[in-house]
Amino acid sequence: MSKKIIELKNVNKWFDKFQALKDVNLEVNQQEKIVICGPSGSGKSTLIRCINRLEEHQDGEIIVDGKEISENTKDIEKIRAEVGMVFQQFNLFPHLSILDNCTLAPIWVKKMPKKQAEEVAMKNLERVQIADQAKKFPGQLSGGQQQRCALARALCMEPKIMLFDEPTSALDPEMIKEVLDSMVDLAKAGMTMIVVTHEMGFAKEVADNMIFMDEGRIVEKAKTKDFFNNPKSERTKLFLSQIL
Amino acid sequence: MIALVGGACWVFVKVWFNRFMYGMYPDAEQWRINSAFLLLFGLVGASFFVSPKLKKYIIVFLLFIYPIIGLKLISGGDFGLEFVETGAWGGLSLTFIVSAFALILCFPVGMFLALGRRSSLPAVRYTSIGFIELWRGVPLITVLFMSAVMFPMFLPDGTYVDKLIRVLIAITLFEAAYMAEVIRGGLQALPKGQYEAAKSLGMGYWRMHFLIILPQALKLVIPGIANTFLALVKDTPLIFVVGLLELAGMVNLAKTNPKWLGMAMEGYVFAGLVFWIICYAMSRYSQNLEKKLSTERQ
C-alpha cells in the first residue's frame, strides 16, 4: 500500500512573470486519495495539470510511476494514458456518441479491438450508471450525466492514477451528488486519486490526506481528520472557517 | 439573324452546344468523356444509397483510383484509345475536370497548411505563413499567367509539363491558401478543453487532430469551405488567359465567329445558368451536410 507512484520535488512553475507553483513537494502512494483545496488562483489546478504535463513546470522534478516528466520525455503520451483526468468543463467530444467517447482512446491509443473496447466502455458506463445513454450525444445529456461520462471515458483507459480538476464546480447543485457518488465508488475500489475540490463532505469521506494551498505553496498537508479538527496554520483555519 | 431584330436566338446555343460541352474534343471520341462522367455521376449517386461500409469503398475509389481511370480515358494514348492533347479539351467538361481536381487537391493541402500555421515548430509555422500569405496576396490571373508562360522558362530544356497540369497545380495552391485560413478559423474556434481532453487520454499530435480536432473544426467551417469551393468553380473561366477554354471561354470564342456575331447575350445567359445550377447544387449540398452532421442540438 505504500509504494510511491507520484513524486514532486521542489517544483516551480511560472506563467510569464507570475509564479504559479513555489517549491512544491508531494508524494503520493498507490491507492492513496488526496484532496487539494485552497482559494482560487492558489495553484491547485496547475499542480495537478503538471502531473500529466498539460502544463509544463520549469524547475524541479516530477516523477510519475517511475518516469520523470520533463521536456525530454519522449513518451509523454504513454504516461498520460496511465493518468486519467476529469475536467471542470467535462470536455466530452461533442461530435461523438457517449459510447464512442469512451471507446475512441482505447481503440486508437491502446490498440484494443473495437468489440473489446465497447465491452469495457459499457462496463464503465454501467459503473457510473449511464449505460442507457450510450447511444446519445453529449449535448443531449445533463451536466451530471456528462461529467459521469467523462469519468467513464477516463476509466476506459484503465489508468493507474485519476486526477480530478474541480469536477463538480460547473454543475447544478442537485447534480453534484450523483457525480460524487461515482467518485466515492471509485475511491472504494482502490484507485489512486488526486482531487481538487471544495466539496468538504466528499473530502471527509474518502480522503486519506488533505492539502491546503495558497499563493502557489502547499501551506498544510495533514491526515484528513487532523486537517479538519486541528489545522495548524492560521491561513488554513481562516479558509476552513469560511467554507465549512 | 432574327435575334438582331427582337427576341433571343437560342439556335446559337443549340448549334454550339456540342462545343460548349466538349470544347475542341474530336466528335468521334466524345463517348470517352461521356462515359468518364457517367461513371463519376453514377458512383457519386450510388454512394448516397448504399450502406455506409460500401460508401467508404466508393469514396476511396473516387478519390484515389477514379481520377487515374478518368484522366486516362479522356486523354487516351493507351489501350487503343486515340491520344487527345489537353489543348483540345474544353467546354463544360473542362470546367468539371479543373474544378473537381482543384477541389479534391486543395482541401488536404489547405488542411496541412492550417495545421502548419498553428504548429509549435517555428520552421513549419513560418513556411506555412509565408506560403499562405504569398498565394493570398497575388491575383489568380497572374498566377495562371506565370504558371503557363514564365514557369516553363525555369525548366531545363527538353522537360515539358502539360499546360493543364500546370494550371491545375496553380489553381490548387492558390485555393489551398484560402482554404487554410478558413480551416484555421475552425481550429481556433474550438475550446482549449478539447485539446486537453485528447491529450489527457494519451493521444499524440496526429491522433488528436484527426480524431478530435479536425472533425469538429471542419464541421464548424462548412459554410466557409463551401464558399471557397464556389469561388473556385467560378474562378475556372480565368484559365482562358493561358488558352484553355472551358464553358465561358467557349462562349467567348463562339460569339466572335463571324457567322454568329451579336449572339453574346444568349451564350452568356446559358453559361451563367449552368454555373448557377452547379453552384446552387453545391450550396444545397453543404447545407444538407451541415444539418446531417449537427449533433449539438436535436
Coordinates of C-alpha atoms in Angstrom, one line a residue:
Chain A
M1 CA 0.0 0.0 0.0
S2 CA 2.9 2.3 0.5
K3 CA 4.5 2.2 -2.9
K4 CA 5.2 5.7 -4.2
I5 CA 3.6 6.4 -7.6
I6 CA 3.9 10.2 -7.8
E7 CA 6.7 12.3 -6.5
L8 CA 7.1 16.0 -6.9
K9 CA 10.4 17.6 -5.7
N10 CA 10.8 21.3 -5.4
V11 CA 8.6 22.0 -8.4
N12 CA 8.4 25.6 -9.6
K13 CA 6.2 26.9 -12.4
W14 CA 5.9 30.4 -13.9
F15 CA 3.3 31.8 -16.2
D16 CA 5.5 34.6 -17.7
K17 CA 6.4 36.5 -14.5
F18 CA 3.7 35.1 -12.3
Q19 CA 4.9 32.2 -10.2
A20 CA 2.1 29.7 -10.0
L21 CA 3.9 27.0 -8.1
K22 CA 6.6 27.6 -5.4
D23 CA 8.8 24.8 -4.2
V24 CA 6.0 22.2 -4.2
N25 CA 6.9 18.9 -2.7
L26 CA 4.5 16.0 -2.7
E27 CA 4.5 12.2 -2.5
V28 CA 1.5 10.1 -3.4
N29 CA 1.4 6.4 -2.7
Q30 CA -0.6 3.8 -4.6
Q31 CA -4.2 3.8 -3.7
E32 CA -3.9 7.0 -1.7
K33 CA -6.6 9.6 -2.0
I34 CA -5.6 13.2 -1.7
V35 CA -7.9 16.2 -1.8
I36 CA -6.4 19.6 -2.6
C37 CA -8.3 22.7 -1.5
G38 CA -7.5 26.4 -1.4
P39 CA -8.6 29.7 -2.7
S40 CA -8.9 30.3 -6.4
G41 CA -5.6 31.2 -8.0
S42 CA -3.7 29.2 -5.4
G43 CA -2.2 26.8 -8.0
K44 CA -4.3 23.7 -7.2
S45 CA -5.3 23.1 -10.8
T46 CA -1.9 24.0 -12.1
L47 CA -0.4 21.4 -9.7
I48 CA -2.4 18.5 -10.9
R49 CA -2.1 19.6 -14.6
C50 CA 1.6 19.5 -14.2
I51 CA 1.3 15.8 -13.2
N52 CA 0.2 14.8 -16.7
R53 CA 2.1 17.7 -18.3
L54 CA -0.9 19.7 -19.6
E55 CA 1.2 22.4 -18.0
E56 CA 5.0 22.4 -18.1
H57 CA 7.0 23.0 -15.0
Q58 CA 10.2 25.0 -15.3
D59 CA 12.1 23.8 -12.3
G60 CA 12.2 20.7 -10.1
E61 CA 11.3 17.1 -10.7
I62 CA 8.0 15.3 -11.3
I63 CA 8.2 11.5 -11.3
V64 CA 5.1 9.6 -12.3
D65 CA 5.1 5.8 -12.0
G66 CA 8.9 5.7 -12.0
K67 CA 9.3 8.0 -15.1
E68 CA 10.5 11.6 -14.8
I69 CA 8.4 14.1 -16.7
S70 CA 10.3 16.9 -18.4
E71 CA 10.7 18.4 -21.8
N72 CA 12.9 15.5 -22.7
T73 CA 10.2 12.9 -22.1
K74 CA 9.6 11.3 -25.4
D75 CA 6.7 9.1 -24.5
I76 CA 4.6 11.6 -22.6
E77 CA 1.6 10.1 -24.3
K78 CA 2.3 6.8 -22.6
I79 CA 2.4 8.4 -19.2
R80 CA -0.8 10.4 -20.0
A81 CA -2.5 7.1 -21.0
E82 CA -1.9 5.9 -17.4
V83 CA -3.1 9.0 -15.8
G84 CA -6.8 9.7 -16.2
M85 CA -8.2 13.2 -15.9
V86 CA -11.7 14.6 -15.3
F87 CA -12.1 18.3 -16.1
Q88 CA -14.3 21.0 -14.6
Q89 CA -15.9 21.6 -18.0
F90 CA -16.3 17.8 -18.8
N91 CA -14.6 18.3 -22.2
L92 CA -16.5 15.5 -23.8
F93 CA -16.1 15.2 -27.6
P94 CA -19.4 16.6 -28.9
H95 CA -19.2 15.0 -32.3
L96 CA -19.1 11.5 -30.9
S97 CA -21.7 9.5 -29.1
I98 CA -21.3 8.6 -25.4
L99 CA -20.1 5.2 -26.3
D100 CA -17.7 6.5 -29.0
N101 CA -16.3 9.0 -26.5
C102 CA -15.4 6.0 -24.3
T103 CA -14.0 3.7 -26.9
L104 CA -12.0 6.2 -29.0
A105 CA -8.9 6.3 -27.0
P106 CA -8.8 2.6 -26.1
I107 CA -9.1 1.7 -29.8
W108 CA -6.6 4.3 -31.1
V109 CA -4.1 4.6 -28.3
K110 CA -4.2 1.2 -26.6
K111 CA -5.0 -0.6 -29.9
M112 CA -7.8 -2.5 -28.3
P113 CA -10.1 -4.4 -30.7
K114 CA -13.4 -2.5 -31.2
K115 CA -15.6 -5.1 -29.6
Q116 CA -13.5 -5.4 -26.5
A117 CA -13.3 -1.6 -26.2
E118 CA -17.1 -1.5 -26.4
E119 CA -17.4 -4.1 -23.7
V120 CA -15.0 -2.1 -21.4
A121 CA -16.9 1.1 -22.2
M122 CA -20.3 -0.4 -21.4
K123 CA -18.9 -1.8 -18.1
N124 CA -17.6 1.6 -17.1
L125 CA -20.8 3.4 -18.2
E126 CA -22.7 0.9 -16.1
R127 CA -20.4 1.7 -13.2
V128 CA -21.4 5.4 -13.4
Q129 CA -25.0 4.4 -14.2
I130 CA -25.4 5.9 -17.6
A131 CA -25.3 2.8 -19.7
D132 CA -28.7 3.6 -21.0
Q133 CA -27.4 6.8 -22.6
A134 CA -24.7 5.1 -24.6
K135 CA -26.2 5.9 -28.0
K136 CA -26.9 9.6 -27.2
F137 CA -24.6 12.5 -27.9
P138 CA -23.1 14.7 -25.1
G139 CA -25.3 17.6 -26.0
Q140 CA -28.4 15.6 -25.1
L141 CA -27.2 14.8 -21.5
S142 CA -27.5 16.7 -18.3
G143 CA -24.4 18.2 -16.8
G144 CA -24.2 15.5 -14.2
Q145 CA -24.5 12.7 -16.8
Q146 CA -21.9 14.4 -18.9
Q147 CA -19.4 14.5 -16.0
R148 CA -20.1 10.9 -15.2
C149 CA -19.5 10.0 -18.9
A150 CA -16.2 11.9 -18.7
L151 CA -15.3 9.8 -15.7
A152 CA -16.2 6.6 -17.6
R153 CA -14.2 7.8 -20.6
A154 CA -11.1 8.2 -18.4
L155 CA -11.6 4.9 -16.7
C156 CA -11.8 3.1 -20.0
M157 CA -8.1 3.7 -20.4
E158 CA -7.7 1.7 -17.2
P159 CA -5.5 4.3 -15.6
K160 CA -3.3 3.9 -12.5
I161 CA -4.0 7.4 -11.3
M162 CA -7.0 9.6 -11.6
L163 CA -6.8 13.4 -11.4
F164 CA -9.9 15.5 -10.8
D165 CA -9.9 19.2 -11.6
E166 CA -12.9 20.7 -9.7
P167 CA -15.2 18.0 -11.2
T168 CA -18.4 19.4 -9.6
S169 CA -17.8 23.2 -9.9
A170 CA -19.7 23.6 -13.1
L171 CA -22.7 21.5 -12.1
D172 CA -26.1 22.4 -10.8
P173 CA -26.3 21.7 -7.0
E174 CA -28.6 18.8 -7.4
M175 CA -26.3 17.0 -9.9
I176 CA -23.2 17.3 -7.7
K177 CA -24.2 14.3 -5.6
E178 CA -24.5 11.8 -8.5
V179 CA -21.0 12.7 -9.6
L180 CA -19.6 12.5 -6.1
D181 CA -21.3 9.1 -5.6
S182 CA -19.5 7.7 -8.6
M183 CA -16.2 9.2 -7.3
V184 CA -16.8 7.6 -3.9
D185 CA -17.3 4.2 -5.5
L186 CA -14.1 4.6 -7.5
A187 CA -12.2 5.5 -4.3
K188 CA -13.6 2.5 -2.5
A189 CA -12.4 0.3 -5.4
G190 CA -8.8 1.4 -4.6
M191 CA -8.0 3.9 -7.3
T192 CA -5.2 6.4 -6.6
M193 CA -6.9 9.8 -6.7
I194 CA -5.9 13.4 -6.5
V195 CA -8.9 15.6 -6.3
V196 CA -9.1 19.4 -6.5
T197 CA -12.5 20.2 -5.0
H198 CA -14.3 22.3 -2.5
E199 CA -16.7 19.5 -1.5
M200 CA -15.6 19.0 2.0
G201 CA -18.2 16.3 2.7
F202 CA -16.6 14.3 0.0
A203 CA -13.1 15.0 1.3
K204 CA -14.0 13.8 4.8
E205 CA -15.5 10.7 3.4
V206 CA -12.7 9.5 1.1
A207 CA -9.5 11.5 1.5
D208 CA -6.5 9.9 3.3
N209 CA -4.7 13.2 3.2
M210 CA -5.7 16.8 2.8
I211 CA -3.6 19.5 1.2
F212 CA -4.2 23.2 1.6
M213 CA -2.6 25.5 -1.0
D214 CA -2.3 29.3 -1.1
E215 CA -0.3 31.5 -3.4
G216 CA 1.4 28.6 -5.1
R217 CA 2.6 26.9 -2.0
I218 CA 1.5 23.9 -0.1
V219 CA 0.6 25.5 3.2
E220 CA -0.5 22.4 5.0
K221 CA -0.6 18.7 4.4
A222 CA -2.2 16.5 7.0
K223 CA -4.3 13.4 7.7
T224 CA -7.9 14.3 6.9
K225 CA -9.0 14.0 10.5
D226 CA -6.3 16.3 11.8
F227 CA -6.8 18.7 8.9
F228 CA -10.4 19.4 9.8
N229 CA -10.2 19.0 13.6
N230 CA -6.9 20.6 14.3
P231 CA -5.5 22.7 11.4
K232 CA -2.1 24.1 12.2
S233 CA -1.7 27.2 10.1
E234 CA -3.8 30.3 10.6
R235 CA -4.4 30.5 6.8
T236 CA -6.0 27.1 6.8
K237 CA -8.1 27.9 9.8
L238 CA -9.4 31.0 8.1
F239 CA -10.1 29.1 4.8
L240 CA -12.0 26.3 6.6
S241 CA -14.0 28.7 8.7
Q242 CA -15.2 30.4 5.5
I243 CA -16.2 27.3 3.6
L244 CA -17.5 24.9 6.3
Chain B
M1 CA -30.5 36.7 -87.9
I2 CA -33.8 37.3 -86.3
A3 CA -32.1 37.8 -83.0
L4 CA -30.9 41.3 -84.1
V5 CA -34.5 42.4 -84.6
G6 CA -36.0 41.1 -81.5
G7 CA -36.2 38.1 -79.1
A8 CA -33.5 35.8 -78.0
C9 CA -31.9 33.3 -80.5
W10 CA -31.3 30.0 -78.8
V11 CA -30.3 28.4 -82.0
F12 CA -26.9 29.8 -81.2
V13 CA -26.7 27.7 -78.1
K14 CA -28.2 24.7 -79.8
V15 CA -25.7 24.8 -82.7
W16 CA -22.7 25.4 -80.5
F17 CA -24.0 23.1 -77.7
N18 CA -21.5 20.4 -78.6
R19 CA -18.6 22.8 -78.4
F20 CA -19.9 24.3 -75.2
M21 CA -19.8 20.8 -73.6
Y22 CA -16.7 19.3 -75.1
G23 CA -14.6 22.1 -76.5
M24 CA -12.5 21.1 -79.5
Y25 CA -12.5 17.4 -78.4
P26 CA -13.0 15.3 -81.6
D27 CA -16.6 14.4 -82.1
A28 CA -15.9 10.7 -82.7
E29 CA -14.2 10.4 -79.3
Q30 CA -16.7 12.2 -77.2
W31 CA -18.1 9.0 -75.9
R32 CA -15.0 8.8 -73.8
I33 CA -15.8 12.0 -71.9
N34 CA -19.4 10.9 -71.6
S35 CA -18.5 7.5 -70.1
A36 CA -16.0 9.1 -67.8
F37 CA -18.6 11.5 -66.4
L38 CA -21.3 8.9 -66.4
L39 CA -19.1 6.7 -64.3
L40 CA -18.4 9.6 -62.0
F41 CA -22.1 10.6 -61.5
G42 CA -23.1 7.0 -61.2
L43 CA -20.7 6.4 -58.4
V44 CA -21.5 9.6 -56.6
G45 CA -25.2 8.9 -57.0
A46 CA -24.8 5.3 -55.8
S47 CA -22.8 6.4 -52.7
F48 CA -26.0 8.1 -51.4
F49 CA -28.0 5.0 -51.4
V50 CA -25.6 2.2 -50.4
S51 CA -24.6 1.0 -46.9
P52 CA -22.1 3.2 -45.0
K53 CA -19.4 0.5 -45.3
L54 CA -19.8 0.2 -49.1
K55 CA -19.9 4.0 -49.3
K56 CA -16.4 4.2 -47.7
Y57 CA -15.0 2.0 -50.5
I58 CA -16.7 4.1 -53.2
I59 CA -15.3 7.3 -51.7
V60 CA -11.8 5.8 -51.6
F61 CA -12.2 4.6 -55.2
L62 CA -13.4 8.0 -56.3
L63 CA -10.6 9.9 -54.6
F64 CA -7.6 7.7 -55.5
I65 CA -8.4 5.4 -58.4
Y66 CA -11.1 7.1 -60.4
P67 CA -9.1 10.2 -61.2
I68 CA -6.5 8.0 -62.9
I69 CA -9.1 6.0 -64.9
G70 CA -11.0 9.1 -65.8
L71 CA -7.9 11.0 -67.0
K72 CA -6.6 8.1 -69.0
L73 CA -10.0 7.6 -70.6
I74 CA -10.2 11.2 -71.6
S75 CA -6.6 11.8 -72.6
G76 CA -6.1 8.4 -74.2
G77 CA -2.8 7.3 -75.7
D78 CA -3.0 3.7 -74.4
F79 CA -5.3 0.7 -74.7
G80 CA -6.0 1.6 -78.4
L81 CA -7.5 4.9 -77.4
E82 CA -6.5 7.8 -79.6
F83 CA -4.4 10.4 -77.8
V84 CA -6.2 13.8 -77.4
E85 CA -4.0 16.6 -76.3
T86 CA -5.2 18.8 -73.4
G87 CA -5.4 21.8 -75.7
A88 CA -8.4 20.3 -77.4
W89 CA -10.2 19.7 -74.1
G90 CA -12.7 22.4 -73.3
G91 CA -16.3 23.4 -72.6
L92 CA -18.3 22.3 -69.6
S93 CA -16.3 19.0 -69.3
L94 CA -13.1 21.0 -68.8
T95 CA -14.9 23.2 -66.2
F96 CA -15.7 20.0 -64.3
I97 CA -12.3 18.5 -64.7
V98 CA -10.5 21.6 -63.5
S99 CA -12.9 22.2 -60.6
A100 CA -13.0 18.6 -59.4
F101 CA -9.2 18.2 -59.4
A102 CA -8.6 21.6 -57.7
L103 CA -11.4 20.9 -55.1
I104 CA -10.1 17.5 -54.2
L105 CA -6.5 18.6 -54.0
C106 CA -6.8 22.0 -52.4
F107 CA -8.6 20.5 -49.4
P108 CA -5.9 18.4 -47.9
V109 CA -3.2 20.9 -48.8
G110 CA -5.2 23.6 -47.1
M111 CA -5.7 21.4 -44.1
F112 CA -2.0 20.8 -43.6
L113 CA -1.2 24.5 -44.2
A114 CA -3.7 25.3 -41.5
L115 CA -2.2 22.9 -39.1
G116 CA 1.3 24.1 -40.1
R117 CA 0.4 27.7 -39.4
R118 CA -0.5 26.7 -35.8
S119 CA 2.5 24.3 -35.4
S120 CA 4.8 24.8 -32.5
L121 CA 7.8 24.2 -34.7
P122 CA 9.0 27.6 -36.0
A123 CA 10.3 26.2 -39.3
V124 CA 6.9 24.7 -40.2
R125 CA 5.0 27.7 -38.9
Y126 CA 6.9 30.3 -40.9
T127 CA 6.9 28.2 -44.0
S128 CA 3.1 27.9 -43.8
I129 CA 2.6 31.6 -43.1
G130 CA 4.9 32.5 -45.9
F131 CA 3.2 30.2 -48.4
I132 CA -0.3 31.3 -47.4
E133 CA 0.5 35.0 -47.5
L134 CA 2.3 34.7 -50.8
W135 CA -0.6 32.9 -52.6
R136 CA -3.3 35.0 -51.0
G137 CA -1.5 38.2 -51.9
V138 CA -1.4 37.7 -55.7
P139 CA -4.4 37.7 -58.2
L140 CA -5.3 34.3 -59.6
I141 CA -4.9 35.7 -63.2
T142 CA -1.2 36.5 -62.6
V143 CA -0.6 33.1 -61.0
L144 CA -2.2 31.4 -64.1
F145 CA -0.1 33.5 -66.4
M146 CA 3.1 32.8 -64.5
S147 CA 2.3 29.1 -64.5
A148 CA 1.7 29.0 -68.2
V149 CA 4.3 31.5 -69.5
M150 CA 7.0 32.1 -67.0
F151 CA 7.3 28.7 -65.3
P152 CA 8.5 26.8 -68.5
M153 CA 11.4 29.2 -68.8
F154 CA 12.7 27.9 -65.5
L155 CA 12.6 24.3 -66.6
P156 CA 15.6 22.7 -68.1
D157 CA 15.5 22.3 -71.9
G158 CA 13.5 19.3 -73.1
T159 CA 11.4 18.9 -70.0
Y160 CA 7.7 19.6 -70.5
V161 CA 4.9 19.7 -68.1
D162 CA 1.5 19.8 -69.7
K163 CA -0.2 23.2 -69.6
L164 CA -3.4 21.8 -68.0
I165 CA -1.4 20.2 -65.2
R166 CA 0.5 23.5 -64.6
V167 CA -2.8 25.3 -64.4
L168 CA -4.3 22.7 -62.1
I169 CA -1.4 23.0 -59.7
A170 CA -1.6 26.8 -59.8
I171 CA -5.3 26.9 -59.0
T172 CA -4.9 24.2 -56.3
L173 CA -2.2 26.0 -54.5
F174 CA -4.0 29.3 -54.8
E175 CA -7.3 28.0 -53.4
A176 CA -5.4 25.9 -50.8
A177 CA -4.1 29.2 -49.3
Y178 CA -7.7 30.4 -48.8
M179 CA -8.8 27.0 -47.6
A180 CA -6.1 27.0 -45.0
E181 CA -7.3 30.2 -43.5
V182 CA -10.9 29.0 -43.4
I183 CA -9.9 25.8 -41.7
R184 CA -7.7 27.7 -39.3
G185 CA -10.7 29.7 -38.3
G186 CA -12.4 26.4 -37.3
L187 CA -9.3 25.2 -35.4
Q188 CA -9.2 28.4 -33.4
A189 CA -12.9 28.3 -32.6
L190 CA -12.5 25.0 -30.7
P191 CA -12.3 25.3 -26.9
K192 CA -8.9 24.5 -25.4
G193 CA -10.5 21.8 -23.3
Q194 CA -10.9 19.6 -26.4
Y195 CA -7.2 19.6 -27.0
E196 CA -6.6 18.9 -23.3
A197 CA -9.1 16.1 -23.1
A198 CA -7.5 14.4 -26.1
K199 CA -4.0 14.8 -24.7
S200 CA -5.1 13.5 -21.3
L201 CA -6.2 10.3 -22.9
G202 CA -2.8 9.8 -24.3
M203 CA -3.3 10.9 -27.9
G204 CA -0.4 12.3 -29.8
Y205 CA -0.5 15.2 -32.2
W206 CA -1.8 13.4 -35.3
R207 CA -4.4 11.2 -33.5
M208 CA -5.6 14.3 -31.6
H209 CA -6.1 16.3 -34.7
F210 CA -7.6 13.6 -36.9
L211 CA -9.9 12.1 -34.4
I212 CA -10.9 15.0 -32.3
I213 CA -9.9 18.4 -33.6
L214 CA -10.4 18.3 -37.3
P215 CA -13.8 16.6 -37.4
Q216 CA -15.2 19.3 -35.2
A217 CA -13.3 22.2 -36.8
L218 CA -14.2 21.2 -40.3
K219 CA -17.8 20.8 -39.4
L220 CA -17.8 24.3 -37.9
V221 CA -16.4 25.8 -41.1
I222 CA -18.6 24.0 -43.7
P223 CA -20.1 27.4 -44.8
G224 CA -16.6 28.8 -45.3
I225 CA -15.4 25.7 -47.2
A226 CA -18.5 25.8 -49.4
N227 CA -17.7 29.5 -50.0
T228 CA -14.2 28.7 -51.1
F229 CA -15.4 25.8 -53.3
L230 CA -17.9 28.0 -55.0
A231 CA -15.4 30.7 -55.6
L232 CA -13.1 28.1 -57.1
V233 CA -15.7 26.8 -59.6
K234 CA -16.4 30.4 -60.6
D235 CA -12.7 31.1 -61.0
T236 CA -12.2 28.4 -63.6
P237 CA -13.1 30.6 -66.6
L238 CA -9.9 32.6 -65.9
I239 CA -7.9 29.8 -67.4
F240 CA -8.7 31.4 -70.7
V241 CA -5.6 33.6 -70.2
V242 CA -3.5 30.5 -70.9
G243 CA -5.6 29.5 -73.9
L244 CA -7.7 26.8 -72.2
L245 CA -11.4 27.4 -73.0
E246 CA -13.9 25.9 -70.6
L247 CA -17.6 26.8 -70.8
A248 CA -17.4 30.6 -70.5
G249 CA -14.3 30.6 -72.7
M250 CA -16.1 28.6 -75.4
V251 CA -18.9 31.1 -75.4
N252 CA -16.4 33.9 -75.7
L253 CA -14.9 32.2 -78.7
A254 CA -18.2 31.3 -80.3
K255 CA -19.5 34.9 -80.2
T256 CA -16.5 36.1 -82.2
N257 CA -17.4 33.7 -85.0
P258 CA -18.3 36.0 -88.0
K259 CA -21.4 33.9 -88.7
W260 CA -22.7 34.3 -85.1
L261 CA -21.9 37.9 -84.3
G262 CA -24.3 39.5 -81.8
M263 CA -25.2 36.3 -80.0
A264 CA -23.1 37.0 -76.9
M265 CA -26.1 37.6 -74.7
E266 CA -27.7 34.2 -75.3
G267 CA -24.3 32.5 -74.8
Y268 CA -23.5 34.2 -71.6
V269 CA -27.0 33.7 -70.2
F270 CA -26.6 30.0 -70.9
A271 CA -23.2 29.8 -69.3
G272 CA -24.4 31.8 -66.4
L273 CA -27.3 29.5 -65.9
V274 CA -25.1 26.4 -66.0
F275 CA -22.7 27.9 -63.4
W276 CA -25.6 28.9 -61.2
I277 CA -27.0 25.4 -61.3
I278 CA -23.7 23.9 -60.4
C279 CA -23.1 26.4 -57.6
Y280 CA -26.6 26.2 -56.2
A281 CA -26.4 22.4 -56.1
M282 CA -23.1 22.7 -54.2
S283 CA -24.6 25.2 -51.8
R284 CA -27.6 23.0 -51.1
Y285 CA -25.4 20.0 -50.5
S286 CA -23.3 21.9 -48.0
Q287 CA -26.4 22.9 -46.1
N288 CA -27.6 19.3 -46.0
L289 CA -24.2 18.2 -44.8
E290 CA -24.4 20.8 -42.0
K291 CA -27.7 19.6 -40.9
K292 CA -26.7 15.9 -41.1
L293 CA -23.5 16.4 -39.1
S294 CA -25.0 18.6 -36.4
T295 CA -25.0 16.7 -33.1
E296 CA -25.1 19.6 -30.7
R297 CA -28.9 20.0 -30.8
Q298 CA -31.6 17.8 -31.9

